[in-house]
PDB file of C-alpha atoms in Angstrom:
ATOM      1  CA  UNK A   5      28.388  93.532 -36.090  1.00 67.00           C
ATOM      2  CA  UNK A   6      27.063  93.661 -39.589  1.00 86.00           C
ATOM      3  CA  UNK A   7      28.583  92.102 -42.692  1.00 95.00           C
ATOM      4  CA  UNK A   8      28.050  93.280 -46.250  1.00 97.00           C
ATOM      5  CA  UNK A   9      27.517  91.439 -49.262  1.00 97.00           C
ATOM      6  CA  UNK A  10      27.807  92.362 -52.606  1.00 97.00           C
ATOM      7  CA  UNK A  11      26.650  91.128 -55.853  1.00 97.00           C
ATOM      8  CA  UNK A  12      27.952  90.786 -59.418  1.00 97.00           C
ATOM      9  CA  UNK A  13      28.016  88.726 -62.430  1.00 97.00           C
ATOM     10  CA  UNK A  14      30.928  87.714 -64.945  1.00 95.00           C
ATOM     11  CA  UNK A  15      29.033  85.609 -67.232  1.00 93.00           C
ATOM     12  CA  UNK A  16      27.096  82.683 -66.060  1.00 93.00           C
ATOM     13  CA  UNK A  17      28.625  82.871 -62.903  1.00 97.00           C
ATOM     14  CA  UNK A  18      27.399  85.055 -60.074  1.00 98.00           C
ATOM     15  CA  UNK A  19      29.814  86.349 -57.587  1.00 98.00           C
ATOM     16  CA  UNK A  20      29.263  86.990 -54.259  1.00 98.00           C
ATOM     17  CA  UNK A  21      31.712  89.366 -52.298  1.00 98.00           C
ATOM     18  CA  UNK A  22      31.392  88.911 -48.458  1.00 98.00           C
ATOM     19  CA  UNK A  23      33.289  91.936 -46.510  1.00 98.00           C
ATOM     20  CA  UNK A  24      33.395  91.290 -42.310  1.00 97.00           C
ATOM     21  CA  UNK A  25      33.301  88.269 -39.546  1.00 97.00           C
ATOM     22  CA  UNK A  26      31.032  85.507 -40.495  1.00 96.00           C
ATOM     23  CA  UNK A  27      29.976  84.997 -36.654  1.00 96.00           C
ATOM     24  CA  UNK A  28      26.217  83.566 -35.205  1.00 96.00           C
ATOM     25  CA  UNK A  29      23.782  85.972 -35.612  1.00 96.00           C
ATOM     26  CA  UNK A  30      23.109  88.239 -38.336  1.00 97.00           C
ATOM     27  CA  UNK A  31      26.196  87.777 -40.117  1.00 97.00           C
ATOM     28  CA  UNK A  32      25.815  84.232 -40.479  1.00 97.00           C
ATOM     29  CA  UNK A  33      21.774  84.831 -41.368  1.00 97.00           C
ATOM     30  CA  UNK A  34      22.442  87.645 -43.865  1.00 97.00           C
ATOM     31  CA  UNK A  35      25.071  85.572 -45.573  1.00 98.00           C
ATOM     32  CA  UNK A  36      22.095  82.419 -45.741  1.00 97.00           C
ATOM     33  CA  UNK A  37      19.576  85.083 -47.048  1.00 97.00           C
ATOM     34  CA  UNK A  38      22.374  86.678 -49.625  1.00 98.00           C
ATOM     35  CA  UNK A  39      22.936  83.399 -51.180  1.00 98.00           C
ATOM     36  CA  UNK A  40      18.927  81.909 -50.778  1.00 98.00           C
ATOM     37  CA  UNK A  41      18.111  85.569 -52.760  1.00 97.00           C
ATOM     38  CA  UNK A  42      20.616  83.960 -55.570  1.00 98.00           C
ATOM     39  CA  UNK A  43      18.903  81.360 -56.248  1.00 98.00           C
ATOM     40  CA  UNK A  44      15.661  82.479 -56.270  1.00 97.00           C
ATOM     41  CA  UNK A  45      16.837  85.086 -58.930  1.00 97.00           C
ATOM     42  CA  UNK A  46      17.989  81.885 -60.914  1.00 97.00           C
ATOM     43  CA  UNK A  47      21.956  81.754 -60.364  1.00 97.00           C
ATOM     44  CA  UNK A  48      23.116  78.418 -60.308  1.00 95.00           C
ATOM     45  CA  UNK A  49      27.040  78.687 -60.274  1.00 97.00           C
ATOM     46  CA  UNK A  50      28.332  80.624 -57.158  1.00 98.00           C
ATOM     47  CA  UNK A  51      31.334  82.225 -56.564  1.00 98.00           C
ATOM     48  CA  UNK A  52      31.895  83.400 -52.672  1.00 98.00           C
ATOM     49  CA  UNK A  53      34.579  85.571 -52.103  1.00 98.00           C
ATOM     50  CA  UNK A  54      35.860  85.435 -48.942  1.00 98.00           C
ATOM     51  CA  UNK A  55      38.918  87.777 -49.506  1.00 97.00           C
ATOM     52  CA  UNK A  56      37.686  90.172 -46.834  1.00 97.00           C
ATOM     53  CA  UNK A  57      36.474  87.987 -43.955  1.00 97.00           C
ATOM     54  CA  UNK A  58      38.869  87.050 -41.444  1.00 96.00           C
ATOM     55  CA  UNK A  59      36.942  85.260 -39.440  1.00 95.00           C
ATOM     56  CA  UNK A  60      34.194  82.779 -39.222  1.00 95.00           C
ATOM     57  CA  UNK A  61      32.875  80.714 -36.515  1.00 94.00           C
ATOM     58  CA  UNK A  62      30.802  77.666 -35.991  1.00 93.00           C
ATOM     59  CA  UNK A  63      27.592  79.204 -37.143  1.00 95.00           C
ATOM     60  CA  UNK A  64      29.199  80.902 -40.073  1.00 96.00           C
ATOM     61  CA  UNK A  65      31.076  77.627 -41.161  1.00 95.00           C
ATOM     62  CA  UNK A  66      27.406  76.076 -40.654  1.00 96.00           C
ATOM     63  CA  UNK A  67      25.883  78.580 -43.449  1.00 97.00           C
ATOM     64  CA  UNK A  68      28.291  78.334 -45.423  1.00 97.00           C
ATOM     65  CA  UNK A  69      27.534  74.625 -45.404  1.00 97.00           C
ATOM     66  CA  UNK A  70      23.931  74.995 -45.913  1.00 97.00           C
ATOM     67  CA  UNK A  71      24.395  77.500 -48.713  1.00 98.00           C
ATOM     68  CA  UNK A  72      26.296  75.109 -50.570  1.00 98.00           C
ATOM     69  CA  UNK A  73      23.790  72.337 -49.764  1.00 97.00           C
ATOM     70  CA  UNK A  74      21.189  74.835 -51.440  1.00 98.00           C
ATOM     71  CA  UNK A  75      23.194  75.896 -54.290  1.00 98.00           C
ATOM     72  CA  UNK A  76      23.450  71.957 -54.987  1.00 97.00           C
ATOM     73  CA  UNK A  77      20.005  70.977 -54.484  1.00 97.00           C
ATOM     74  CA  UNK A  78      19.267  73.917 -56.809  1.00 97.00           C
ATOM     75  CA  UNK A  79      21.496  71.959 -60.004  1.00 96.00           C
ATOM     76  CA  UNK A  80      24.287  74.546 -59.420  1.00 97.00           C
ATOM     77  CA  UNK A  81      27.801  75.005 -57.865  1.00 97.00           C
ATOM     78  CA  UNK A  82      29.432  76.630 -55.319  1.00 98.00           C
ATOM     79  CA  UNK A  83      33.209  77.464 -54.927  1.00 98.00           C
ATOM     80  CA  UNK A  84      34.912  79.476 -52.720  1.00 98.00           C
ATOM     81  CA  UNK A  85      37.729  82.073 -53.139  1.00 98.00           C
ATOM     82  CA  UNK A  86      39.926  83.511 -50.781  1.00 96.00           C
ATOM     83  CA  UNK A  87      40.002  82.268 -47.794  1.00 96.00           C
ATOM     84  CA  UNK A  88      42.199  83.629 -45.149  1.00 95.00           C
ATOM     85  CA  UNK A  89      44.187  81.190 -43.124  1.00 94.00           C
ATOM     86  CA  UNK A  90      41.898  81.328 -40.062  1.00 92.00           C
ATOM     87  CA  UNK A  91      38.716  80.595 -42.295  1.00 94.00           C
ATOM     88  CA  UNK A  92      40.973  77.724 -44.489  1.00 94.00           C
ATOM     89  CA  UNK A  93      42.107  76.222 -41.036  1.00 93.00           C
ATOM     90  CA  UNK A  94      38.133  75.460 -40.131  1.00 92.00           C
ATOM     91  CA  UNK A  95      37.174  74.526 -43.269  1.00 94.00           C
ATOM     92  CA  UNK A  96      39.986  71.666 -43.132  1.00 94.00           C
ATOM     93  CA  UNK A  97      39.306  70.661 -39.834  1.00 93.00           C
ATOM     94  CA  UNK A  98      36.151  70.644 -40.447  1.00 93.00           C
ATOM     95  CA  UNK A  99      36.699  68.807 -43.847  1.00 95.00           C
ATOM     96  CA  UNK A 100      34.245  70.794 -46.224  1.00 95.00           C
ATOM     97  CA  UNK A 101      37.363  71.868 -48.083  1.00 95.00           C
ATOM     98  CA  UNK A 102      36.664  68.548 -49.565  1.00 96.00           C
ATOM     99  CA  UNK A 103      33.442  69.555 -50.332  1.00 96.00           C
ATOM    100  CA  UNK A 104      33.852  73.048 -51.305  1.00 97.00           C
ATOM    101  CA  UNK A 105      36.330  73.804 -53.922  1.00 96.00           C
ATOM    102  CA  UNK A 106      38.773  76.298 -52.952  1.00 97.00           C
ATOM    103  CA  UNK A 107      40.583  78.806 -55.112  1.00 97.00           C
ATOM    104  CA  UNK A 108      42.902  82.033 -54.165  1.00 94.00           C
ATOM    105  CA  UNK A 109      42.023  83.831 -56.956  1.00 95.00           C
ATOM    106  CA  UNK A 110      38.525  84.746 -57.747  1.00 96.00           C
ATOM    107  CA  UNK A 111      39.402  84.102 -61.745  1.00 96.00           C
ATOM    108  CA  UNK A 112      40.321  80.685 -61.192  1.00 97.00           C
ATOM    109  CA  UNK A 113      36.885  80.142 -59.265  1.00 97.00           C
ATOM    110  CA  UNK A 114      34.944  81.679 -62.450  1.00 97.00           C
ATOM    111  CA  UNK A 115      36.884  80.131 -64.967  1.00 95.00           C
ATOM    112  CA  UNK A 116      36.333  76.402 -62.974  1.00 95.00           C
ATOM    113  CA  UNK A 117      32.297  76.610 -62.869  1.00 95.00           C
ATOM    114  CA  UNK A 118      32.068  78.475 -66.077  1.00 89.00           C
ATOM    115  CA  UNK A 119      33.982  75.218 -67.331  1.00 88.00           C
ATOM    116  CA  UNK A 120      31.786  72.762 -65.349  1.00 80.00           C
ATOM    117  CA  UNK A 121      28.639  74.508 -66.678  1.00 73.00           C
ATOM    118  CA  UNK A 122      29.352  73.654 -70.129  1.00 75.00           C
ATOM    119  CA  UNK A 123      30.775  70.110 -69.720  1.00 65.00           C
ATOM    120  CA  UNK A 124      28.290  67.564 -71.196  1.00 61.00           C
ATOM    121  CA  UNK A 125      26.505  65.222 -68.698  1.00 58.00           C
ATOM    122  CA  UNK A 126      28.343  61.963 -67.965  1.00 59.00           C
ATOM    123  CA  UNK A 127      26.991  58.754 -69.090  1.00 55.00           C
ATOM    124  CA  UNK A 128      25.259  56.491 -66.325  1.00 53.00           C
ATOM    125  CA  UNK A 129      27.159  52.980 -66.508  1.00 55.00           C
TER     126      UNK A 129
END
């Protein structure tokens, strides 16, 4: 079972909209690729829409965890909007939804990294 992926841009920020299960396999590998095809185009601040994928399992969780590894290694962010309960409920137990910044609306997520894009750089003590 295949997922789709969509992409569009609002700004600086690059949103991707994911549509099916995030489950081992292709799904979880297209969703790697869809994101590792982002940054090699040269977006840096991510915004993954989850709003249409109600489920994911280990192997999605774990690419979603890479990607945002990736994203950060690349000097951008990643957030993450719309999780559906079953999704939210890994990501706490799992605890990268204190990695990850959630949001419920995909506006929110935008308006954050748009924000964090243009903050100056902190000050090393």
């Amino acid at each position: 079972m295949a997922i789709t992926t969509q992409i569009r841009h609002d700004g600086q920020v690059s949103v991707l909209c994911v549509q099916g299960r995030l489950i081992l396999g292709e799904p979880s590998d297209a969703f790697r690729a869809a994101i590792e095809e982002m940054l090699q185009a040269g977006d840096q601040d991510i915004v993954v829409n989850f709003e249409e994928v109600p489920f994911a399992d280990s192997a999605g969780v774990g690419a979603l965890a890479v990607n945002f590894s990736n994203v950060r290694a690349a000097g951008g962010s990643l957030a993450l909007v719309g999780a559906q309960k079953a999704v939210r409920d890994v990501l706490e137990i799992t605890r990268l939804s204190d990695l990850i910044p959630l949001f419920e609306n995909e506006r929110e997520a935008i308006e954050s990294l748009a924000v964090k894009r243009q903050a100056p750089p902190q000050a090393a003590n």
